[in-house]
Each structure stands twice: as structure tokens, then as C-alpha cells.
Amino acid sequence: MQLNNKWFPFGCNRNLDNVDRVICFHYAGGSTSAFKRWTTSKLPVEFIPVELPGRGTRMSEPCMESFDELIEQLVANLIKVLDYRRFHFYGHSMGAAIAFETAYQLQHRYGIQPEQLIVAGRHAPQHPDPSLFKSYMSDEDLLHEMKRLNGTPKEILDNREIMQFLLPMIRSDYKLHESYNYRGHKLNIPIIAHAGKDDHDANPSIMQYWKDVTYGEFELQAYEGNHFFVQQLGEQYLSELINKVRHKELYPL
């Protein structure tokens, strides 16, 4: 995969046949920076974060609020850079829905599919969103939701200037997420679901229903932490994720 594409700004471009690639899709309000520490060439897996319009290296572009339009553009760009090497999909929260739908479109249109889909911190696509916040609510409600999810440092939440910059982008992602329309399709690949035990919107009992959207194998794994357990566990989680991709012994970081 030669990544000269704005959708993939931090790919390592490692041309090694035995190195698996993991395409990563971030949570609402995030960017590729959520996975930046995973993109080092020192790891035995190549992590390739996807940058959506309107954030990170694409901040000058308007955010997208149509899920179907996003998937259409994403698939068109992804198909240009996929080659013969094995690849996997990983999605956290909103990114889990994007990863699932992208995997289905690749499978349905091109007969190409990732080795597996790993989803973290999101309910299965056939179920309604349990989140109490909706994009039409006030900035105060959105701030309350961010505090509830406990993924944003207090010093950022308390900084009015920063939040005035971030809130429109985060609200736009909620609109994008709300526009997703699951149409009953299934994948033919294994799905691995990672759930935070204290994640009220996506705990293990909620995430178990990802098993119903694939004809492949399903595995559910619970972790200590809330919605942002991925960031909270840090290198411990990354090591276990690498292990899942390589199907080998735990990789020591």
C-alpha cells in the first residue's frame, strides 16, 4: 500500500509482505491523532489511521454529515491503495460503524474483505443508538455528554476558546453518526468486539449483538474502563490488539 492519499496521512508505507496492515477508524470528535502513537515502524503491524474531512490534517475541509456520502468517498479512495497484502479493520465508537459499513461495501462491490473486523465501544448496527445526546441539543448538553463519556481532559473542557473550536466539529460527527441507516446486511468475516465494562452505552451485554451481523466467527472481550478504555489502557491494549492481528503470542511493548 503506497499511501499518497489525504485519507491516510500517517501510513508507514512499509513494503514488507509479512507485515499485516490495520486500517483504523476513530471515534466521534477524534482524528487520526487518536492512533498516532500506533503508527511507529517499530511495531510488527502497520497501523493506518483514516483521516475524515474537517479534522486533523484535513481541518480546512468541511465536515461530512451524510454517512452514505462518507462511505462512498472512503471506499473509492481505499480501493485505490489496497494491494495483495493482508489487512484488518479496527473501529472505535463511531469508527466501528464506519469500519463495518466500509467492510461490507468492499465485500459487496469488489469481492475484497479484511481478514477480520475489530470493533470497540459501540452497539451493534442493527440496534438503536442508546446515547442520550442528540445533535439538535444545546452546547451545554453536548458538554455534559463529553463529561459523561470521560474521554476529554478537564483542562480542555474548561477552556472556553478551545471548546468553541471543537464543539461544532463534534456536533457534526454526531449528525454524521445519526445519519447512518443499517440495511440488514452481514459480513462474511470474523468480528471481534471489545467492550469497556463501565461503558454504559457499549458494555459487554450490549456489544454481544455484533455476533448477529456476520456469518463468520465472533468473539467478545471485556476490558476494565469506560467508553475510552482504549486510551486509558494505553500500551497494554495495543499489545493485545497486535496479538489479535498476528494470531501469535502477546507482543511485549
PDB file of N, CA and C in Angstrom, residues 151-193:
ATOM      1  N   GLY A 151     -13.708  11.199  28.236  1.00  0.00           N
ATOM      2  CA  GLY A 151     -12.575  10.988  27.343  1.00  0.00           C
ATOM      3  C   GLY A 151     -11.815  12.251  27.010  1.00  0.00           C
ATOM      4  N   THR A 152     -12.282  13.388  27.529  1.00  0.00           N
ATOM      5  CA  THR A 152     -11.659  14.676  27.240  1.00  0.00           C
ATOM      6  C   THR A 152     -11.068  15.251  28.522  1.00  0.00           C
ATOM      7  N   PRO A 153      -9.794  15.633  28.525  1.00  0.00           N
ATOM      8  CA  PRO A 153      -9.168  16.195  29.735  1.00  0.00           C
ATOM      9  C   PRO A 153      -9.940  17.399  30.258  1.00  0.00           C
ATOM     10  N   LYS A 154      -9.989  17.532  31.582  1.00  0.00           N
ATOM     11  CA  LYS A 154     -10.742  18.622  32.221  1.00  0.00           C
ATOM     12  C   LYS A 154     -10.235  19.990  31.797  1.00  0.00           C
ATOM     13  N   GLU A 155      -8.913  20.120  31.599  1.00  0.00           N
ATOM     14  CA  GLU A 155      -8.370  21.426  31.233  1.00  0.00           C
ATOM     15  C   GLU A 155      -8.848  21.863  29.848  1.00  0.00           C
ATOM     16  N   ILE A 156      -9.186  20.899  28.982  1.00  0.00           N
ATOM     17  CA  ILE A 156      -9.742  21.243  27.665  1.00  0.00           C
ATOM     18  C   ILE A 156     -11.222  21.584  27.795  1.00  0.00           C
ATOM     19  N   LEU A 157     -11.947  20.794  28.566  1.00  0.00           N
ATOM     20  CA  LEU A 157     -13.365  21.061  28.765  1.00  0.00           C
ATOM     21  C   LEU A 157     -13.594  22.425  29.407  1.00  0.00           C
ATOM     22  N   ASP A 158     -12.666  22.856  30.251  1.00  0.00           N
ATOM     23  CA  ASP A 158     -12.809  24.132  30.957  1.00  0.00           C
ATOM     24  C   ASP A 158     -12.281  25.317  30.159  1.00  0.00           C
ATOM     25  N   ASN A 159     -11.688  25.061  29.005  1.00  0.00           N
ATOM     26  CA  ASN A 159     -11.130  26.132  28.174  1.00  0.00           C
ATOM     27  C   ASN A 159     -12.178  26.560  27.140  1.00  0.00           C
ATOM     28  N   ARG A 160     -12.798  27.703  27.368  1.00  0.00           N
ATOM     29  CA  ARG A 160     -13.900  28.154  26.510  1.00  0.00           C
ATOM     30  C   ARG A 160     -13.473  28.327  25.053  1.00  0.00           C
ATOM     31  N   GLU A 161     -12.287  28.881  24.843  1.00  0.00           N
ATOM     32  CA  GLU A 161     -11.809  29.142  23.488  1.00  0.00           C
ATOM     33  C   GLU A 161     -11.623  27.837  22.712  1.00  0.00           C
ATOM     34  N   ILE A 162     -11.006  26.847  23.352  1.00  0.00           N
ATOM     35  CA  ILE A 162     -10.802  25.560  22.687  1.00  0.00           C
ATOM     36  C   ILE A 162     -12.133  24.883  22.406  1.00  0.00           C
ATOM     37  N   MET A 163     -13.040  24.925  23.373  1.00  0.00           N
ATOM     38  CA  MET A 163     -14.317  24.243  23.202  1.00  0.00           C
ATOM     39  C   MET A 163     -15.174  24.912  22.120  1.00  0.00           C
ATOM     40  N   GLN A 164     -15.073  26.231  21.978  1.00  0.00           N
ATOM     41  CA  GLN A 164     -15.805  26.901  20.901  1.00  0.00           C
ATOM     42  C   GLN A 164     -15.324  26.418  19.535  1.00  0.00           C
ATOM     43  N   PHE A 165     -14.055  26.032  19.481  1.00  0.00           N
ATOM     44  CA  PHE A 165     -13.494  25.496  18.241  1.00  0.00           C
ATOM     45  C   PHE A 165     -13.902  24.043  18.025  1.00  0.00           C
ATOM     46  N   LEU A 166     -13.928  23.249  19.111  1.00  0.00           N
ATOM     47  CA  LEU A 166     -14.161  21.807  18.997  1.00  0.00           C
ATOM     48  C   LEU A 166     -15.639  21.422  18.880  1.00  0.00           C
ATOM     49  N   LEU A 167     -16.510  22.153  19.559  1.00  0.00           N
ATOM     50  CA  LEU A 167     -17.911  21.732  19.637  1.00  0.00           C
ATOM     51  C   LEU A 167     -18.593  21.597  18.269  1.00  0.00           C
ATOM     52  N   PRO A 168     -18.408  22.527  17.326  1.00  0.00           N
ATOM     53  CA  PRO A 168     -19.056  22.343  16.020  1.00  0.00           C
ATOM     54  C   PRO A 168     -18.602  21.069  15.302  1.00  0.00           C
ATOM     55  N   MET A 169     -17.323  20.731  15.406  1.00  0.00           N
ATOM     56  CA  MET A 169     -16.817  19.523  14.774  1.00  0.00           C
ATOM     57  C   MET A 169     -17.413  18.280  15.435  1.00  0.00           C
ATOM     58  N   ILE A 170     -17.478  18.280  16.761  1.00  0.00           N
ATOM     59  CA  ILE A 170     -18.022  17.133  17.481  1.00  0.00           C
ATOM     60  C   ILE A 170     -19.514  16.974  17.177  1.00  0.00           C
ATOM     61  N   ARG A 171     -20.236  18.097  17.155  1.00  0.00           N
ATOM     62  CA  ARG A 171     -21.660  18.052  16.819  1.00  0.00           C
ATOM     63  C   ARG A 171     -21.864  17.513  15.397  1.00  0.00           C
ATOM     64  N   SER A 172     -20.983  17.912  14.487  1.00  0.00           N
ATOM     65  CA  SER A 172     -21.059  17.437  13.114  1.00  0.00           C
ATOM     66  C   SER A 172     -20.892  15.927  13.050  1.00  0.00           C
ATOM     67  N   ASP A 173     -19.995  15.380  13.871  1.00  0.00           N
ATOM     68  CA  ASP A 173     -19.815  13.932  13.910  1.00  0.00           C
ATOM     69  C   ASP A 173     -21.056  13.225  14.446  1.00  0.00           C
ATOM     70  N   TYR A 174     -21.730  13.846  15.426  1.00  0.00           N
ATOM     71  CA  TYR A 174     -22.974  13.256  15.922  1.00  0.00           C
ATOM     72  C   TYR A 174     -24.033  13.230  14.814  1.00  0.00           C
ATOM     73  N   LYS A 175     -24.090  14.310  14.013  1.00  0.00           N
ATOM     74  CA  LYS A 175     -25.015  14.331  12.876  1.00  0.00           C
ATOM     75  C   LYS A 175     -24.664  13.226  11.880  1.00  0.00           C
ATOM     76  N   LEU A 176     -23.367  13.079  11.623  1.00  0.00           N
ATOM     77  CA  LEU A 176     -22.909  12.025  10.725  1.00  0.00           C
ATOM     78  C   LEU A 176     -23.337  10.664  11.242  1.00  0.00           C
ATOM     79  N   HIS A 177     -23.106  10.419  12.514  1.00  0.00           N
ATOM     80  CA  HIS A 177     -23.432   9.137  13.129  1.00  0.00           C
ATOM     81  C   HIS A 177     -24.940   8.871  13.077  1.00  0.00           C
ATOM     82  N   GLU A 178     -25.719   9.909  13.341  1.00  0.00           N
ATOM     83  CA  GLU A 178     -27.179   9.764  13.343  1.00  0.00           C
ATOM     84  C   GLU A 178     -27.738   9.479  11.949  1.00  0.00           C
ATOM     85  N   SER A 179     -27.000   9.850  10.919  1.00  0.00           N
ATOM     86  CA  SER A 179     -27.475   9.635   9.544  1.00  0.00           C
ATOM     87  C   SER A 179     -27.248   8.204   9.059  1.00  0.00           C
ATOM     88  N   TYR A 180     -26.569   7.389   9.882  1.00  0.00           N
ATOM     89  CA  TYR A 180     -26.300   6.005   9.466  1.00  0.00           C
ATOM     90  C   TYR A 180     -27.587   5.203   9.442  1.00  0.00           C
ATOM     91  N   ASN A 181     -27.801   4.495   8.353  1.00  0.00           N
ATOM     92  CA  ASN A 181     -29.000   3.677   8.174  1.00  0.00           C
ATOM     93  C   ASN A 181     -28.580   2.240   7.872  1.00  0.00           C
ATOM     94  N   TYR A 182     -28.656   1.376   8.886  1.00  0.00           N
ATOM     95  CA  TYR A 182     -28.308  -0.033   8.684  1.00  0.00           C
ATOM     96  C   TYR A 182     -29.399  -0.719   7.868  1.00  0.00           C
ATOM     97  N   ARG A 183     -28.993  -1.456   6.845  1.00  0.00           N
ATOM     98  CA  ARG A 183     -29.951  -2.039   5.905  1.00  0.00           C
ATOM     99  C   ARG A 183     -30.024  -3.565   5.972  1.00  0.00           C
ATOM    100  N   GLY A 184     -29.576  -4.135   7.082  1.00  0.00           N
ATOM    101  CA  GLY A 184     -29.776  -5.563   7.292  1.00  0.00           C
ATOM    102  C   GLY A 184     -28.711  -6.476   6.737  1.00  0.00           C
ATOM    103  N   HIS A 185     -27.616  -5.930   6.220  1.00  0.00           N
ATOM    104  CA  HIS A 185     -26.603  -6.781   5.619  1.00  0.00           C
ATOM    105  C   HIS A 185     -25.647  -7.351   6.670  1.00  0.00           C
ATOM    106  N   LYS A 186     -24.908  -8.410   6.239  1.00  0.00           N
ATOM    107  CA  LYS A 186     -23.963  -9.075   7.120  1.00  0.00           C
ATOM    108  C   LYS A 186     -22.613  -9.230   6.426  1.00  0.00           C
ATOM    109  N   LEU A 187     -21.584  -9.388   7.237  1.00  0.00           N
ATOM    110  CA  LEU A 187     -20.248  -9.661   6.728  1.00  0.00           C
ATOM    111  C   LEU A 187     -20.011 -11.166   6.684  1.00  0.00           C
ATOM    112  N   ASN A 188     -18.930 -11.550   6.027  1.00  0.00           N
ATOM    113  CA  ASN A 188     -18.528 -12.955   5.967  1.00  0.00           C
ATOM    114  C   ASN A 188     -17.180 -13.177   6.650  1.00  0.00           C
ATOM    115  N   ILE A 189     -16.842 -12.305   7.578  1.00  0.00           N
ATOM    116  CA  ILE A 189     -15.537 -12.357   8.235  1.00  0.00           C
ATOM    117  C   ILE A 189     -15.715 -12.399   9.748  1.00  0.00           C
ATOM    118  N   PRO A 190     -14.682 -12.810  10.481  1.00  0.00           N
ATOM    119  CA  PRO A 190     -14.778 -12.764  11.944  1.00  0.00           C
ATOM    120  C   PRO A 190     -14.945 -11.336  12.454  1.00  0.00           C
ATOM    121  N   ILE A 191     -15.746 -11.182  13.483  1.00  0.00           N
ATOM    122  CA  ILE A 191     -15.864  -9.910  14.195  1.00  0.00           C
ATOM    123  C   ILE A 191     -15.419 -10.128  15.628  1.00  0.00           C
ATOM    124  N   ILE A 192     -14.537  -9.261  16.093  1.00  0.00           N
ATOM    125  CA  ILE A 192     -14.083  -9.266  17.483  1.00  0.00           C
ATOM    126  C   ILE A 192     -14.569  -7.981  18.123  1.00  0.00           C
ATOM    127  N   ALA A 193     -15.348  -8.094  19.191  1.00  0.00           N
ATOM    128  CA  ALA A 193     -15.906  -6.925  19.869  1.00  0.00           C
ATOM    129  C   ALA A 193     -15.178  -6.694  21.193  1.00  0.00           C
TER     130      ALA A 193
END
